[in-house]
CSV table of C-alpha atoms and ligand atoms in Angstrom, one decimal:
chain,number,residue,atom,x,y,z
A,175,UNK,CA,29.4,-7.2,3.8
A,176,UNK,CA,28.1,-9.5,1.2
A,177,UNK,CA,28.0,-9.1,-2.3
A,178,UNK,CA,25.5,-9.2,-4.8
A,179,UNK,CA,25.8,-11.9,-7.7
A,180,UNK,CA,26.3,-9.7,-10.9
A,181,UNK,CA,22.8,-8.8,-12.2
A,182,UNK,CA,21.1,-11.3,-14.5
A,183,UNK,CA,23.8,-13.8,-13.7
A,184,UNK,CA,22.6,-17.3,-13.0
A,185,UNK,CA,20.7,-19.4,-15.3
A,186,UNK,CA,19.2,-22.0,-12.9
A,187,UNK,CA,15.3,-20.7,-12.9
A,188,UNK,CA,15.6,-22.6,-9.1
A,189,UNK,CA,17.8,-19.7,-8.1
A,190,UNK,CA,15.0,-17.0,-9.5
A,191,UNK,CA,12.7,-15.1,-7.2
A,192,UNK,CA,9.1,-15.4,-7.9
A,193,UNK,CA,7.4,-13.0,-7.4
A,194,UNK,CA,3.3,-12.9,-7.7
A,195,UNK,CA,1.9,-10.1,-9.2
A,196,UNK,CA,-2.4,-9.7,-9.7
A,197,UNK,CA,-3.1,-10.9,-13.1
A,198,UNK,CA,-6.2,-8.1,-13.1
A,199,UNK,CA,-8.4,-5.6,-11.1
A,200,UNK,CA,-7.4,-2.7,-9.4
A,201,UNK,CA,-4.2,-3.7,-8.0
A,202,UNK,CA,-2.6,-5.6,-11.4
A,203,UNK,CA,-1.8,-1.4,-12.9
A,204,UNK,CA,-0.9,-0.1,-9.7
A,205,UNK,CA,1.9,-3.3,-9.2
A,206,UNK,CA,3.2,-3.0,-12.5
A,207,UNK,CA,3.9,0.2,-12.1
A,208,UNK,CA,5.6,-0.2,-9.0
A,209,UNK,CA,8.4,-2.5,-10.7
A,210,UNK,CA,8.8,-1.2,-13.5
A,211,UNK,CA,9.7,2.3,-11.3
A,212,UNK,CA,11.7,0.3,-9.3
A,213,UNK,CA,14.1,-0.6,-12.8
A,214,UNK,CA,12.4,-4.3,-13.2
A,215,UNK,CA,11.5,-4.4,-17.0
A,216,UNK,CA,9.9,-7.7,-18.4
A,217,UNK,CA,7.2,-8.5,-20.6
A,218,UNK,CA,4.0,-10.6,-20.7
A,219,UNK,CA,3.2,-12.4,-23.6
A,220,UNK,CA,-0.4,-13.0,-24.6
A,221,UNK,CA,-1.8,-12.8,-21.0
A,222,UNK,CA,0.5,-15.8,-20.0
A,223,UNK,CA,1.1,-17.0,-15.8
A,224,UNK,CA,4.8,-16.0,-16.2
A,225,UNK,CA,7.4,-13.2,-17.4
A,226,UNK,CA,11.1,-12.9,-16.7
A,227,UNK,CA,12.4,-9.6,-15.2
A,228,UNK,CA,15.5,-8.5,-17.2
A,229,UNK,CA,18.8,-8.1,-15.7
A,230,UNK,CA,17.4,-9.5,-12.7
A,231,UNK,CA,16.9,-13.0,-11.0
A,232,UNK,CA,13.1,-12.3,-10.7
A,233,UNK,CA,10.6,-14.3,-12.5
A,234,UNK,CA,7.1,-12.9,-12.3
A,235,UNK,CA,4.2,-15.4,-11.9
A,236,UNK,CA,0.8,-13.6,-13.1
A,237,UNK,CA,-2.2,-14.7,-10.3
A,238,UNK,CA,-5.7,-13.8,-8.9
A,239,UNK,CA,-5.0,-11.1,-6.2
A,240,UNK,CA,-6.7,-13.1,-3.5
A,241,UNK,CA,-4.7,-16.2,-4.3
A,242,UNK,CA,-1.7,-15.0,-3.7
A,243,UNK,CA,-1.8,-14.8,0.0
A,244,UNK,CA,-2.2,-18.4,0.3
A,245,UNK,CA,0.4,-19.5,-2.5
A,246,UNK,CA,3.2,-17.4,-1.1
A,247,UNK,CA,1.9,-19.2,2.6
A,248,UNK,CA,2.9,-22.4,0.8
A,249,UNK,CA,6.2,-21.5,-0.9
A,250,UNK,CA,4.8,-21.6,-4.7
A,251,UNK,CA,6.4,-17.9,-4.6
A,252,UNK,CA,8.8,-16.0,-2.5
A,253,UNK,CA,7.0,-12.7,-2.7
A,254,UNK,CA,3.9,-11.6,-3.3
A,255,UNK,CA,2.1,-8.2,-4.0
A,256,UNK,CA,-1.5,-8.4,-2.7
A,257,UNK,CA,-3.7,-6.3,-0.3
A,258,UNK,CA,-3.5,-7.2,3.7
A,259,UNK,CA,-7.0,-7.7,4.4
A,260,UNK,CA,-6.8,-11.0,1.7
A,261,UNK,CA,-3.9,-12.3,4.0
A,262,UNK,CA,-6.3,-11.7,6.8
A,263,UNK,CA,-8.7,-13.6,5.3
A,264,UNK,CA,-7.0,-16.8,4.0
A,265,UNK,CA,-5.0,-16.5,7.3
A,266,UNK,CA,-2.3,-16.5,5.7
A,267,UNK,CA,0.8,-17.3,7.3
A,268,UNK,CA,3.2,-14.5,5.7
A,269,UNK,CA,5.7,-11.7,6.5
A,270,UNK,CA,4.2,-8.2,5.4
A,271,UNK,CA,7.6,-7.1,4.4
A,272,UNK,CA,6.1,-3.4,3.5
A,273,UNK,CA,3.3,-1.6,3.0
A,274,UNK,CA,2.7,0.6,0.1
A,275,UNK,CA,0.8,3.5,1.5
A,276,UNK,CA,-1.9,2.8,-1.4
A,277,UNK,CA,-5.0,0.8,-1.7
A,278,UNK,CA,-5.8,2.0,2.2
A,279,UNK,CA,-9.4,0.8,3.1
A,280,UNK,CA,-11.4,-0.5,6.1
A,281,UNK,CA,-13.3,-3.5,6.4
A,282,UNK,CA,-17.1,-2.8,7.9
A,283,UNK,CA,-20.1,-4.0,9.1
A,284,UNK,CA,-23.0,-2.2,7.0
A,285,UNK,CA,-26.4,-1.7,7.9
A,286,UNK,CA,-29.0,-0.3,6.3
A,287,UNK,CA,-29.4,3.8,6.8
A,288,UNK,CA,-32.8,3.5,8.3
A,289,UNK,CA,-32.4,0.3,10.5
A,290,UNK,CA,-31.1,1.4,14.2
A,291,UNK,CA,-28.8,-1.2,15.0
A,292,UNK,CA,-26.0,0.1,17.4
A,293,UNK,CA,-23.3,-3.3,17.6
A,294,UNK,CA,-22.6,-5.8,15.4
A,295,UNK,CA,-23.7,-8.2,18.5
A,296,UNK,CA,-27.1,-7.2,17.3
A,297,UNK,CA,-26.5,-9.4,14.1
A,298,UNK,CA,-26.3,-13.1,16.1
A,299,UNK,CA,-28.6,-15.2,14.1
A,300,UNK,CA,-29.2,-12.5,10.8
A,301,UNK,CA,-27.7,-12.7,7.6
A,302,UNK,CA,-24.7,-11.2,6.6
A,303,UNK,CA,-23.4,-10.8,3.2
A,304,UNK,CA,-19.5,-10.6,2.5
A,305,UNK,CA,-16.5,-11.7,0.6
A,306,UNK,CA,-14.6,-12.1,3.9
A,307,UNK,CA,-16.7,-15.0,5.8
A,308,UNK,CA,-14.0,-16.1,8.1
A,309,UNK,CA,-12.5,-12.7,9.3
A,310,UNK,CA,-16.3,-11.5,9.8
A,311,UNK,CA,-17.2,-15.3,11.9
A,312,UNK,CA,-13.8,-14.5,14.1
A,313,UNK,CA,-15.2,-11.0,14.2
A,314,UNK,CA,-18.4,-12.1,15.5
A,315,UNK,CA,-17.3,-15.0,18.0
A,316,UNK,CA,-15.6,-12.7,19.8
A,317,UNK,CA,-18.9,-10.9,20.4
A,318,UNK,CA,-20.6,-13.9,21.1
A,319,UNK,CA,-22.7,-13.7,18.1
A,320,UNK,CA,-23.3,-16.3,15.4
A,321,UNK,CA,-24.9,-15.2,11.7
A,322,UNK,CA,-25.8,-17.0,8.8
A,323,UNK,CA,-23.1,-16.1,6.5
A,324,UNK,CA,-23.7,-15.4,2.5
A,325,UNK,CA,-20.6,-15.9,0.9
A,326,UNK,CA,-19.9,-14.0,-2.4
A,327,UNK,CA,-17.3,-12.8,-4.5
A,328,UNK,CA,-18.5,-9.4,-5.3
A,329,UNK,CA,-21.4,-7.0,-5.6
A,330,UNK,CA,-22.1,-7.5,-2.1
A,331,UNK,CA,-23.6,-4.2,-1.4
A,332,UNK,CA,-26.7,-5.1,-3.4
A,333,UNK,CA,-27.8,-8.1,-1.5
A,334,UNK,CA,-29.6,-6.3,1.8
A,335,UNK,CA,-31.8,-4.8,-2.1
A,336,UNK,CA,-32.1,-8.6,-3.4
A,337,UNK,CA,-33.6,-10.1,-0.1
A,338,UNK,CA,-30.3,-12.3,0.6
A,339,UNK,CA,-29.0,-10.3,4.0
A,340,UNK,CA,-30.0,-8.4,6.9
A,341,UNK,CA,-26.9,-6.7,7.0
A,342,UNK,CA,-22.9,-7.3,4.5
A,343,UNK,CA,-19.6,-6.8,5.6
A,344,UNK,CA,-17.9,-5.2,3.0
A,345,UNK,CA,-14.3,-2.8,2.2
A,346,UNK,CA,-14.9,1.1,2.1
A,347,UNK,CA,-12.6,3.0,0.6
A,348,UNK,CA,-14.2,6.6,0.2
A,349,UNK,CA,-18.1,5.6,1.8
A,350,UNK,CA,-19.6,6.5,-2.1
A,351,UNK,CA,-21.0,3.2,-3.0
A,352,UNK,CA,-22.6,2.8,0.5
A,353,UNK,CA,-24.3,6.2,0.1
A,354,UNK,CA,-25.5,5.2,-3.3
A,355,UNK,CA,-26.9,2.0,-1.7
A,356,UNK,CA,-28.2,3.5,1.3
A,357,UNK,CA,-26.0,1.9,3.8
A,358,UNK,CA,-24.5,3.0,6.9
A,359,UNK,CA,-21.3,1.5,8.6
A,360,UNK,CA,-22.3,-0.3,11.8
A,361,UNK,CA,-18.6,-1.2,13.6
A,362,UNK,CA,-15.1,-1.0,11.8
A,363,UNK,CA,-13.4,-4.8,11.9
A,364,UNK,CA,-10.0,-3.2,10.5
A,365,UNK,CA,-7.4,-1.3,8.0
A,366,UNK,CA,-6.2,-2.8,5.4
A,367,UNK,CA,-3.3,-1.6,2.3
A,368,UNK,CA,-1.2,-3.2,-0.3
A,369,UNK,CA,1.4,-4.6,0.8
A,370,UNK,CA,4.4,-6.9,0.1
A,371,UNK,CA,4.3,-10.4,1.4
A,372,UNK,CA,7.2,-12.7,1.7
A,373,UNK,CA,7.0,-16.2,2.8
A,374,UNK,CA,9.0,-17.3,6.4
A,375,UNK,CA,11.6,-19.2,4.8
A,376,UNK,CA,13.3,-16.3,2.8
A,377,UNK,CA,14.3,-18.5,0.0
A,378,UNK,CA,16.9,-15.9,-2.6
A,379,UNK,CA,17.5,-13.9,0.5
A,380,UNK,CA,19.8,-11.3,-1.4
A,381,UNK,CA,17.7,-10.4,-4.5
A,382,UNK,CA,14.3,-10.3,-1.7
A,383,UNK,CA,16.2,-7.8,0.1
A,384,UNK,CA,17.4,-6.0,-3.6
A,385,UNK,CA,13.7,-5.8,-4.6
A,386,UNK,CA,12.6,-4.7,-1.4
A,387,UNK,CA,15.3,-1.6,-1.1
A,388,UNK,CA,14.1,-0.7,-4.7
A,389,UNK,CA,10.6,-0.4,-3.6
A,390,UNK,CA,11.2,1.6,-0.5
A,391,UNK,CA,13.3,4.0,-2.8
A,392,UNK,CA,9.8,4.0,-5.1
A,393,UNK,CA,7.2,4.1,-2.6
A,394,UNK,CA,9.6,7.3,-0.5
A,395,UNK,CA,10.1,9.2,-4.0
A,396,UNK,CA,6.0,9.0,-4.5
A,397,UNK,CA,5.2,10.4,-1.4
A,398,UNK,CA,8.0,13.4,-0.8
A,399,UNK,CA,8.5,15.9,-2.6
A,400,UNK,CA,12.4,17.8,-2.8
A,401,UNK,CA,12.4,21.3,-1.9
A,402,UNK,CA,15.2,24.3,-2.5
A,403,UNK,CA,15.2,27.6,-1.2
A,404,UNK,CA,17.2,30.4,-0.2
A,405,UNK,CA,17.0,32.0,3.3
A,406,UNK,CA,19.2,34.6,5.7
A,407,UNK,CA,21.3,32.7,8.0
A,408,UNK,CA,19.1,34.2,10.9
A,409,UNK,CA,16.2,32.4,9.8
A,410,UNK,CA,17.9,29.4,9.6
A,411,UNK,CA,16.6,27.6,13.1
A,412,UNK,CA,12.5,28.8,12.1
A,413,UNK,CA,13.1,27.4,8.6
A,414,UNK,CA,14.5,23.8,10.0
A,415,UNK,CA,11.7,23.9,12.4
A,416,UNK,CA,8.9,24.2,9.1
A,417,UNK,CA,11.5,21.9,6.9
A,418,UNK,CA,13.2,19.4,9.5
A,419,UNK,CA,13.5,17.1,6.5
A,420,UNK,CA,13.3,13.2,6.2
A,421,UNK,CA,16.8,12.8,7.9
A,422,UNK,CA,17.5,16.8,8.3
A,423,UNK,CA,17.8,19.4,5.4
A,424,UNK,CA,21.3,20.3,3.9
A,425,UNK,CA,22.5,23.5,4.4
A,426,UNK,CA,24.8,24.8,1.2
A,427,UNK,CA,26.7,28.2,1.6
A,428,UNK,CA,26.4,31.3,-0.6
A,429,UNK,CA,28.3,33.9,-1.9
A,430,UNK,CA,26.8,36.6,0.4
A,431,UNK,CA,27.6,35.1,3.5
A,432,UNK,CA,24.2,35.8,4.9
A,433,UNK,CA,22.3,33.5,3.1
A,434,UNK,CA,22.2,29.8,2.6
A,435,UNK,CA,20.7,27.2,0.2
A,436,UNK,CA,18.5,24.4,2.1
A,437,UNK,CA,17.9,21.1,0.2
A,438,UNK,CA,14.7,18.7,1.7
A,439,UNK,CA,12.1,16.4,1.7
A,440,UNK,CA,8.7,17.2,2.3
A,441,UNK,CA,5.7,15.2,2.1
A,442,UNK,CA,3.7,16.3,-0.9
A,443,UNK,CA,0.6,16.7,0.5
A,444,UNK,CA,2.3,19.7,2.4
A,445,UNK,CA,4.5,21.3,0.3
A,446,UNK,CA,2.3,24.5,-1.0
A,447,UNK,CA,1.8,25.1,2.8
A,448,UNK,CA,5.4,24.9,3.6
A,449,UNK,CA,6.3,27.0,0.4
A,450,UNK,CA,3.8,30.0,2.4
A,451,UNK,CA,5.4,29.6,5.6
A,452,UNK,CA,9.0,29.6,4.2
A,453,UNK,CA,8.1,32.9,2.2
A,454,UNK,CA,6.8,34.1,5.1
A,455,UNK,CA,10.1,34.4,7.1
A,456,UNK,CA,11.5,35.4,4.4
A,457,UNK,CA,12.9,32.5,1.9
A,458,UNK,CA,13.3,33.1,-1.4
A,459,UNK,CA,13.7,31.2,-5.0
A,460,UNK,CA,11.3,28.3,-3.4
A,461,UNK,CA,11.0,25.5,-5.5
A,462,UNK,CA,9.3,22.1,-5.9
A,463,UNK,CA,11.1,19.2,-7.4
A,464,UNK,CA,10.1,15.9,-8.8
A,465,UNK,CA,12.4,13.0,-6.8
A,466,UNK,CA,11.6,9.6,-9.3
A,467,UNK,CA,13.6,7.4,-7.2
A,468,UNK,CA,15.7,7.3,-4.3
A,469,UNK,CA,17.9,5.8,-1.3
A,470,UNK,CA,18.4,7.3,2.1
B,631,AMP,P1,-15.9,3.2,-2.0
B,631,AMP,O1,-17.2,3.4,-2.8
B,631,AMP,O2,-14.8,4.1,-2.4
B,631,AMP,O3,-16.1,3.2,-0.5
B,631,AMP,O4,-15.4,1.7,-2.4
B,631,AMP,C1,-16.1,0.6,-2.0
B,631,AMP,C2,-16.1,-0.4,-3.1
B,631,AMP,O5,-14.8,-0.6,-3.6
B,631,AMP,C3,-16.6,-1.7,-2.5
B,631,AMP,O6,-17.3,-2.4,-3.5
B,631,AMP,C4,-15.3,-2.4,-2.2
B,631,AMP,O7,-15.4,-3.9,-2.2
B,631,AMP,C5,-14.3,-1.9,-3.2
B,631,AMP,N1,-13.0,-1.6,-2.5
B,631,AMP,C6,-12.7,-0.4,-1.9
B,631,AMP,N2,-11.4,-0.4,-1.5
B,631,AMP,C7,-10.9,-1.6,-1.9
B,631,AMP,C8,-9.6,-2.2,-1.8
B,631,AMP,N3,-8.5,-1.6,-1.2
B,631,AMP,N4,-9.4,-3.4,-2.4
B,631,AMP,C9,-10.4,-4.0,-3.0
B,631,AMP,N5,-11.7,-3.5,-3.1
B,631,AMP,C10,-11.9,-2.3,-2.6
């Protein structure tokens, strides 16, 4: 078994992990939170590139989300927190050490709604709009298609409007802006998430793997849910069939013999209809609890 150095020991910033974190947009909130759920405190003076992670042999460098991919390719950081289809796209060569469950979205070809293409085949020698020209060109070759590609950074969903493509190939989260611009998906290239990266040497080994246990704890606590309930002993196998639990449940005795007290995880999103099926066979004193943090 190894042990870890005692936290913040070490001042050497060479032995400090960096980790890159989006500066802005929608992912710079959602990975703050993360660490600071995961017990990594730091602050970031006057917008600056770095921060130093308290207690901790973490140094956070500040970046633009779709750089990150390729700097943590190169070794400039360790880690990195960034969204997959970006890794895709610089071709990154990276470890997706874990996925966040958030930020889920699928890259598309878009058409317009009244325009009856059927495959993205049908696009050799239009003009396609996107922020991700070399996944949509891979895309394409293996089609046999070739299109003249319009390379932006954003707002691509206006340009079929604005004269500049025939089609764009664009992320879609919930469909909404592709409604409001009269668009149609054609032909899904792929699913992407947040996700951590890490780069193939694993450089600071130890405190990688501590970061990365903290944000499994985080990422497990978000999406169950701990559940307590009372049940007769004769219910017991039909309430470990609705709860089998992450692992399996545990079973405390009561004072009336008859009845235990079941501990477990459920997913959140199920939880109400659990809480009706347990009552249903007859459990009693159902509740849900908040877990903040955890290890299994
Ligand atoms: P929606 O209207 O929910 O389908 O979201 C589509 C818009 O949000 C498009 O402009 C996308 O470029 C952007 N978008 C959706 N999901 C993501 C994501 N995971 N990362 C970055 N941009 C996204």
């Amino acid at each position: 078994m190894t042990t870890l150095a005692p936290l913040g020991s070490g001042s050497d910033p060479d032995s400090f992990l960096r980790l890159g974190i989006p500066s802005k947009g929608r992912l710079s909130e959602l990975a703050t939170g993360l660490l600071n759920q995961a017990g990594l405190s730091f602050r970031r003076q006057n917008r600056g590139l770095f921060a130093r992670v308290s207690g901790l042999p973490i140094d956070l460098i500040f970046l633009r989300t779709d750089d990150i991919p390729t700097l943590c390719a190169e070794g400039a950081i360790d880690m990195g927190i960034t969204g997959s289809d970006l890794v895709e796209e610089a071709g990154a060569n990276v470890e997706q050490r874990m996925a966040f469950g958030v930020g889920r979205c699928r890259l598309a070809f878009c058409v317009p709604d009244d325009e009856d293409y059927t495959d993205a085949a049908q696009l050799d020698g239009k003009r396609i709009a996107t922020s991700f020209p070399h996944v949509t060109e891979q895309y394409l070759a293996t089609k046999n298609a070739k299109a003249h590609l319009v390379s932006l950074s954003g707002s691509v969903e206006a340009m079929i409007r604005l004269g500049v493509a025939d089609a764009i190939v664009d992320l879609v989260e919930t469909g909404s802006t592709l409604a409001a611009n009269r668009l149609r998906i054609l032909e899904e290239i792929g699913h992407y998430e947040t996700m951590l990266i890490q780069n193939g040497t694993h450089r600071r080994k130890e405190v990688a793997d501590r970061l990365v246990s903290r944000l499994e704890g985080v990422v497990l606590a978000r999406d169950y849910s701990l559940v307590e309930y009372n049940i007769p002993r004769s219910q017991l196998a039909e309430a470990e069939k609705i709860t089998p639990g992450f692992n399996s449940p545990t079973i405390n005795s009561l004072e009336d013999k008859d009845w235990c007290a079941i501990q477990v995880m459920v997913r959140r999103g199920e939880v109400v209809e659990v809480m009706e099926r347990l009552k249903e066979i007859g459990a009693s004193g159902i509740f849900e609890m908040t877990i903040n943090n955890c290890r299994l």
